[in-house]
Short mmCIF file of C-alpha atoms in Angstrom, two decimals:
data_model
loop_
_atom_site.label_atom_id
_atom_site.label_comp_id
_atom_site.label_asym_id
_atom_site.label_seq_id
_atom_site.Cartn_x
_atom_site.Cartn_y
_atom_site.Cartn_z
CA MET H 10 85.92 146.18 -49.16
CA SER H 11 87.23 147.57 -52.41
CA ASP H 12 88.16 145.48 -55.44
CA ALA H 13 91.81 146.20 -54.73
CA ALA H 14 91.53 144.92 -51.16
CA GLY H 15 89.62 141.83 -52.26
CA SER H 16 92.33 140.92 -54.73
CA LEU H 17 94.79 140.04 -51.96
CA GLN H 18 94.63 136.33 -51.16
CA GLY H 19 96.32 133.34 -49.70
CA PHE H 20 97.83 134.72 -46.48
CA ALA H 21 97.26 133.25 -43.02
CA PHE H 22 95.69 134.19 -39.69
CA CYS H 23 92.72 136.20 -41.02
CA HIS H 24 89.94 133.67 -40.34
CA THR H 25 89.34 132.22 -36.87
CA GLY H 26 85.78 131.04 -37.43
CA LEU H 27 85.03 132.23 -33.91
CA ASP H 28 82.45 134.57 -32.52
CA ARG H 29 84.53 136.38 -29.87
CA ALA H 30 81.35 136.65 -27.76
CA ASP H 31 82.33 139.72 -25.76
CA THR H 32 79.10 139.49 -23.68
CA LEU H 33 80.28 136.14 -22.28
CA ARG H 34 83.64 137.42 -21.10
CA GLY H 35 82.22 139.00 -17.98
CA ASP H 36 79.86 136.07 -17.24
CA ALA H 37 81.95 133.78 -14.98
CA GLY H 38 79.04 131.31 -14.64
CA ALA H 39 78.67 130.97 -18.41
CA LEU H 40 82.42 130.41 -18.86
CA ARG H 41 82.36 127.68 -16.17
CA ARG H 42 79.51 125.94 -17.98
CA LEU H 43 81.36 126.07 -21.28
CA TRP H 44 84.60 124.84 -19.81
CA PRO H 45 84.19 121.05 -19.62
CA GLN H 46 83.52 120.62 -23.38
CA ALA H 47 85.67 123.56 -24.48
CA ARG H 48 88.60 123.01 -26.85
CA LEU H 49 91.88 124.21 -25.42
CA LEU H 50 95.00 125.57 -27.15
CA LEU H 51 97.96 125.02 -24.88
CA LEU H 52 100.91 127.31 -25.57
CA ASP H 53 104.47 127.06 -24.16
CA ALA H 54 106.90 129.83 -23.30
CA GLN H 55 108.11 129.97 -26.92
CA GLY H 56 104.61 130.53 -28.24
CA ARG H 57 104.29 127.00 -29.64
CA ALA H 58 101.05 125.00 -29.42
CA ALA H 59 100.75 121.50 -28.02
CA ALA H 60 100.21 119.13 -30.95
CA ASP H 61 99.24 115.53 -31.56
CA PRO H 62 101.71 113.11 -33.23
CA ALA H 63 100.34 114.05 -36.67
CA GLY H 64 101.03 117.71 -36.05
CA GLY H 65 97.42 118.78 -35.45
CA PRO H 66 96.12 120.59 -32.36
CA LEU H 67 96.32 118.40 -29.25
CA PRO H 68 92.73 117.18 -28.63
CA LEU H 69 92.48 118.75 -25.23
CA ARG H 70 89.23 119.78 -23.46
CA GLY H 71 88.48 121.54 -20.22
CA ALA H 72 87.23 118.31 -18.66
CA ASP H 73 90.70 116.84 -19.14
CA LEU H 74 92.04 119.45 -16.72
CA GLY H 75 89.03 119.60 -14.45
CA GLY H 76 87.96 122.55 -12.37
CA GLY H 77 87.01 125.74 -14.16
CA PRO H 78 88.63 128.17 -16.62
CA GLY H 79 90.85 129.79 -13.99
CA THR H 80 93.51 131.75 -15.83
CA ALA H 81 92.57 130.40 -19.28
CA ILE H 82 91.78 132.99 -21.94
CA PHE H 83 88.33 132.77 -23.48
CA LEU H 84 88.75 133.00 -27.29
CA GLY H 85 85.13 132.63 -28.33
CA VAL H 86 82.64 130.13 -29.73
CA GLU H 87 82.05 128.50 -33.06
CA THR H 88 78.64 128.71 -34.84
CA ASP H 89 77.71 125.33 -33.29
CA GLY H 90 78.44 126.64 -29.75
CA GLN H 91 81.84 124.96 -29.39
CA ALA H 92 83.90 127.15 -27.04
CA TRP H 93 87.68 127.69 -27.34
CA PHE H 94 90.08 128.77 -24.67
CA ALA H 95 93.88 129.39 -24.67
CA LEU H 96 96.09 128.47 -21.76
CA ASP H 97 99.72 128.99 -20.87
CA ALA H 98 101.32 125.56 -20.51
CA ALA H 99 102.80 126.63 -17.15
CA ALA H 100 99.24 126.71 -15.79
CA ALA H 101 98.68 123.06 -16.77
CA PRO H 102 101.71 121.18 -15.45
CA ASP H 103 99.88 117.82 -15.50
CA VAL H 104 99.47 117.90 -19.28
CA ARG H 105 102.34 115.99 -20.86
CA ALA H 106 102.53 117.15 -24.45
CA GLU H 107 105.23 115.46 -26.45
CA HIS H 108 104.86 117.52 -29.61
CA TRP H 109 104.90 121.30 -29.99
CA LEU H 110 104.27 123.22 -33.22
CA ASP H 111 105.29 126.81 -34.02
CA LEU H 112 102.75 129.20 -35.56
CA ARG H 113 104.41 129.42 -38.98
CA SER H 114 104.26 125.63 -39.30
CA ALA H 115 100.63 125.56 -38.14
CA ALA H 116 99.74 128.13 -40.77
CA VAL H 117 100.78 125.60 -43.38
CA GLN H 118 99.54 122.39 -41.78
CA TRP H 119 96.32 123.33 -39.91
CA PRO H 120 92.91 124.31 -41.32
CA VAL H 121 92.71 128.10 -41.71
CA ALA H 122 90.25 128.55 -38.84
CA GLN H 123 92.42 126.66 -36.37
CA ALA H 124 95.57 128.43 -37.49
CA GLY H 125 93.72 131.74 -37.04
CA ALA H 126 92.69 130.75 -33.51
CA PHE H 127 96.32 129.85 -32.76
CA ALA H 128 97.46 133.27 -33.90
CA TYR H 129 94.79 134.90 -31.81
CA ALA H 130 95.76 132.83 -28.76
CA ARG H 131 99.47 133.54 -29.24
CA GLY H 132 98.89 137.26 -29.30
CA MET H 133 96.77 137.16 -26.15
CA VAL H 134 99.16 134.89 -24.21
CA TYR H 135 102.10 137.16 -25.19
CA TRP H 136 100.23 140.28 -24.04
CA GLN H 137 99.37 138.71 -20.68
CA ALA H 138 102.93 137.51 -20.12
CA ARG H 139 104.17 141.09 -20.52
CA THR H 140 101.44 142.71 -18.44
CA ARG H 141 102.07 141.05 -15.10
CA TYR H 142 102.64 144.34 -13.32
CA CYS H 143 100.93 147.71 -13.64
CA GLY H 144 102.79 150.28 -15.69
CA VAL H 145 101.33 153.03 -13.52
CA CYS H 146 102.16 151.88 -9.99
CA GLY H 147 103.95 148.55 -10.31
CA GLY H 148 101.17 146.58 -8.60
CA ALA H 149 100.31 142.97 -9.52
CA VAL H 150 97.82 142.56 -12.37
CA ALA H 151 94.98 140.04 -12.49
CA PHE H 152 93.00 139.17 -15.66
CA PRO H 153 89.23 139.17 -15.31
CA ARG H 154 86.68 139.16 -18.18
CA GLY H 155 87.94 135.93 -19.68
CA GLY H 156 91.51 137.27 -19.75
CA PHE H 157 90.73 140.47 -21.72
CA VAL H 158 91.39 143.01 -18.97
CA GLY H 159 94.54 143.40 -16.88
CA HIS H 160 93.31 144.87 -13.62
CA CYS H 161 95.76 146.33 -11.11
CA GLY H 162 94.81 145.39 -7.55
CA ARG H 163 96.76 148.32 -6.10
CA CYS H 164 95.69 151.41 -8.04
CA GLY H 165 92.70 150.02 -9.94
CA THR H 166 94.03 150.81 -13.45
CA ASP H 167 92.71 148.60 -16.22
CA HIS H 168 95.01 147.52 -19.03
CA TYR H 169 93.74 146.16 -22.32
CA PRO H 170 95.22 143.96 -25.07
CA ARG H 171 97.53 145.89 -27.39
CA VAL H 172 98.66 145.36 -30.96
CA ASP H 173 101.34 147.32 -32.73
CA PRO H 174 100.18 148.68 -36.11
CA ALA H 175 102.74 148.46 -38.88
CA ILE H 176 102.58 149.22 -42.60
CA ILE H 177 103.88 146.88 -45.25
CA VAL H 178 104.03 148.22 -48.78
CA ALA H 179 104.62 147.16 -52.37
CA VAL H 180 106.46 150.16 -53.89
CA SER H 181 106.49 150.43 -57.67
CA ASP H 182 107.85 152.93 -60.18
CA GLY H 183 105.32 151.65 -62.75
CA ARG H 184 107.69 149.03 -64.18
CA ARG H 185 109.64 147.63 -61.25
CA LEU H 186 109.04 146.57 -57.62
CA LEU H 187 111.19 147.80 -54.79
CA LEU H 188 112.34 145.07 -52.39
CA GLY H 189 114.76 145.07 -49.46
CA ARG H 190 116.82 142.68 -47.32
CA GLN H 191 117.23 142.93 -43.56
CA PRO H 192 120.43 141.85 -41.78
CA GLY H 193 120.00 138.39 -40.37
CA TRP H 194 117.57 137.11 -42.97
CA ALA H 195 118.25 133.83 -44.73
CA PRO H 196 120.56 134.19 -47.76
CA ARG H 197 118.86 135.56 -50.88
CA ARG H 198 115.60 136.40 -49.02
CA TRP H 199 113.88 139.57 -50.24
CA SER H 200 110.59 141.22 -49.29
CA VAL H 201 108.57 144.39 -49.51
CA LEU H 202 109.24 147.22 -47.09
CA ALA H 203 107.60 147.55 -43.65
CA GLY H 204 107.73 149.71 -40.55
CA PHE H 205 105.78 150.59 -37.42
CA VAL H 206 103.32 153.45 -37.23
CA GLU H 207 104.53 156.18 -34.86
CA PRO H 208 102.39 158.30 -32.47
CA GLY H 209 100.61 161.11 -34.24
CA GLU H 210 100.93 159.46 -37.63
CA THR H 211 98.47 157.94 -40.08
CA PRO H 212 99.35 154.71 -41.81
CA GLU H 213 99.58 156.60 -45.13
CA GLN H 214 102.13 158.97 -43.60
CA THR H 215 104.04 156.03 -42.28
CA VAL H 216 104.26 154.56 -45.79
CA VAL H 217 105.88 157.72 -47.11
CA ARG H 218 108.22 158.13 -44.13
CA GLU H 219 109.37 154.48 -43.92
CA VAL H 220 110.04 154.08 -47.58
CA HIS H 221 112.11 157.26 -47.68
CA GLU H 222 113.95 156.48 -44.42
CA GLU H 223 114.88 152.94 -45.46
CA THR H 224 115.64 153.45 -49.16
CA GLY H 225 115.72 157.23 -50.01
CA VAL H 226 112.90 156.62 -52.51
CA ARG H 227 110.08 159.20 -52.44
CA GLY H 228 106.50 157.96 -52.70
CA ARG H 229 103.79 159.74 -54.72
CA GLY H 230 100.72 158.16 -53.15
CA CYS H 231 99.47 154.89 -51.69
CA ARG H 232 96.39 152.71 -51.49
CA SER H 233 95.27 150.31 -48.79
CA LEU H 234 94.89 146.71 -49.89
CA GLY H 235 94.26 144.68 -46.77
CA ALA H 236 95.58 143.65 -43.35
CA GLN H 237 96.99 140.67 -41.53
CA PRO H 238 97.37 139.92 -37.78
CA TRP H 239 101.04 139.08 -37.38
CA PRO H 240 101.60 137.86 -33.80
CA PHE H 241 105.43 137.73 -34.02
CA PRO H 242 104.97 138.92 -31.34
CA GLY H 243 102.06 141.38 -31.57
CA ALA H 244 101.82 143.34 -34.84
CA LEU H 245 98.95 144.13 -37.18
CA MET H 246 100.31 144.46 -40.71
CA LEU H 247 98.44 147.08 -42.80
CA GLY H 248 99.05 146.31 -46.43
CA PHE H 249 99.52 149.06 -49.11
CA CYS H 250 100.69 149.56 -52.58
CA ALA H 251 102.45 152.81 -53.44
CA ASP H 252 103.75 154.69 -56.49
CA ALA H 253 107.23 156.18 -56.34
CA GLU H 254 109.84 158.07 -58.26
CA PRO H 255 112.26 155.66 -60.12
CA GLY H 256 115.43 156.84 -58.40
CA PRO H 257 118.20 154.55 -57.24
CA PRO H 258 117.57 153.28 -53.67
CA ARG H 259 120.13 153.60 -50.90
CA VAL H 260 120.16 152.01 -47.47
CA ASP H 261 120.88 153.58 -44.12
CA GLY H 262 121.66 150.56 -41.91
CA GLU H 263 118.17 149.29 -41.13
CA LEU H 264 118.22 147.44 -44.38
CA GLU H 265 121.22 145.47 -45.66
CA GLU H 266 120.30 146.08 -49.28
CA ALA H 267 117.47 147.44 -51.43
CA ARG H 268 116.92 147.33 -55.16
CA TRP H 269 114.38 147.43 -57.95
CA PHE H 270 113.20 144.15 -59.44
CA SER H 271 111.71 143.84 -62.92
CA ARG H 272 108.42 141.96 -63.52
CA GLU H 273 110.38 139.16 -65.20
CA GLU H 274 112.63 138.78 -62.09
CA ILE H 275 109.58 138.77 -59.78
CA GLY H 276 107.91 136.11 -61.93
CA GLN H 277 110.98 133.91 -61.74
CA ALA H 278 111.20 134.40 -57.99
CA LEU H 279 107.53 133.54 -57.51
CA ALA H 280 108.14 130.23 -59.27
CA ARG H 281 111.17 129.49 -57.11
CA ASP H 282 110.88 127.78 -53.68
CA ASP H 283 113.06 128.07 -50.61
CA SER H 284 115.09 125.01 -51.58
CA ALA H 285 116.43 126.65 -54.72
CA SER H 286 120.20 126.90 -54.79
CA GLU H 287 120.36 130.27 -56.50
CA GLY H 288 118.29 133.38 -57.27
CA PRO H 289 116.20 135.65 -55.05
CA VAL H 290 113.71 133.99 -52.68
CA LEU H 291 110.57 135.93 -51.72
CA ALA H 292 108.55 136.17 -48.50
CA PRO H 293 106.72 132.96 -47.57
CA PRO H 294 103.20 132.30 -48.88
CA ILE H 295 101.55 132.64 -45.40
CA SER H 296 102.46 136.34 -45.29
CA ILE H 297 100.69 139.43 -46.55
CA ALA H 298 104.13 140.42 -47.91
CA ARG H 299 103.90 137.58 -50.44
CA ALA H 300 100.29 138.53 -51.26
CA LEU H 301 101.34 142.10 -52.02
CA ILE H 302 104.10 140.89 -54.33
CA GLU H 303 101.71 138.53 -56.13
CA HIS H 304 99.11 141.33 -56.44
CA TRP H 305 101.67 143.59 -58.06
CA TYR H 306 102.74 140.82 -60.46
CA ARG H 307 99.17 139.85 -61.40
CA ARG H 308 98.43 143.48 -62.31
CA GLY H 309 101.21 143.48 -64.85
CA GLY H 310 103.80 145.18 -62.73
CA ASP H 311 101.65 148.27 -61.99
CA ALA H 312 100.53 148.51 -58.36
#
């Protein structure tokens, strides 16, 4: 990892603390043996995790449900051998969870490894929920190998977990940072620009295209700084900084507004929290968007 990439810090979901143990996924006997003492993350239809009254992960183990893993998704094992599985709450109707926590809240409240495991589980449960039927023939899909393959019983096609790569970029003209607002965001919320990678495109090409499409600003080059899994519902955010010409931005409908911010304005916004009654509010600290803004500011306003 380069120095630039290493300078990004503070964002969530990048550390699960788990060995994903691919070799165990196809070993049904090994998964059954791990099951009784395995920790379980139970997720509901909204992607929330069952929590204890204090807001931590519900202390649920395989033995509490009995039987074997069944449809549970094998997430991996910790260094001490502790196994983790994820399970759709609909598959465990006897578990009566009174508290449910969304992933953004868990990113703030849970230890980083547990929040990372929750993000991992949420992405997998979402993928399975939308891969019930084969996209080739329409046949029903089952999930062998610990939940990591969707196998069509009719035509034999195998489907694998998918993520959607997207770029997110701090664009600077050397003195100012370009931020945008999307329709529907909370009032005064601003963030760096982002967009999905299209077929036949490199992430670097996506940076140039998205920045120009959304704001009319032309980039002159970009550098990769890091990445963040972003399971809302299934993206992988590829973080960049980019240099650009200092022309006035314009928006085409995808953004509600875009404008350049001085280093002084960014510093004031970084010191401001969401409860402030006035002034721009930036992306939340759990996001790589915030890390990109802070990186630009720390470097003196030059990405």
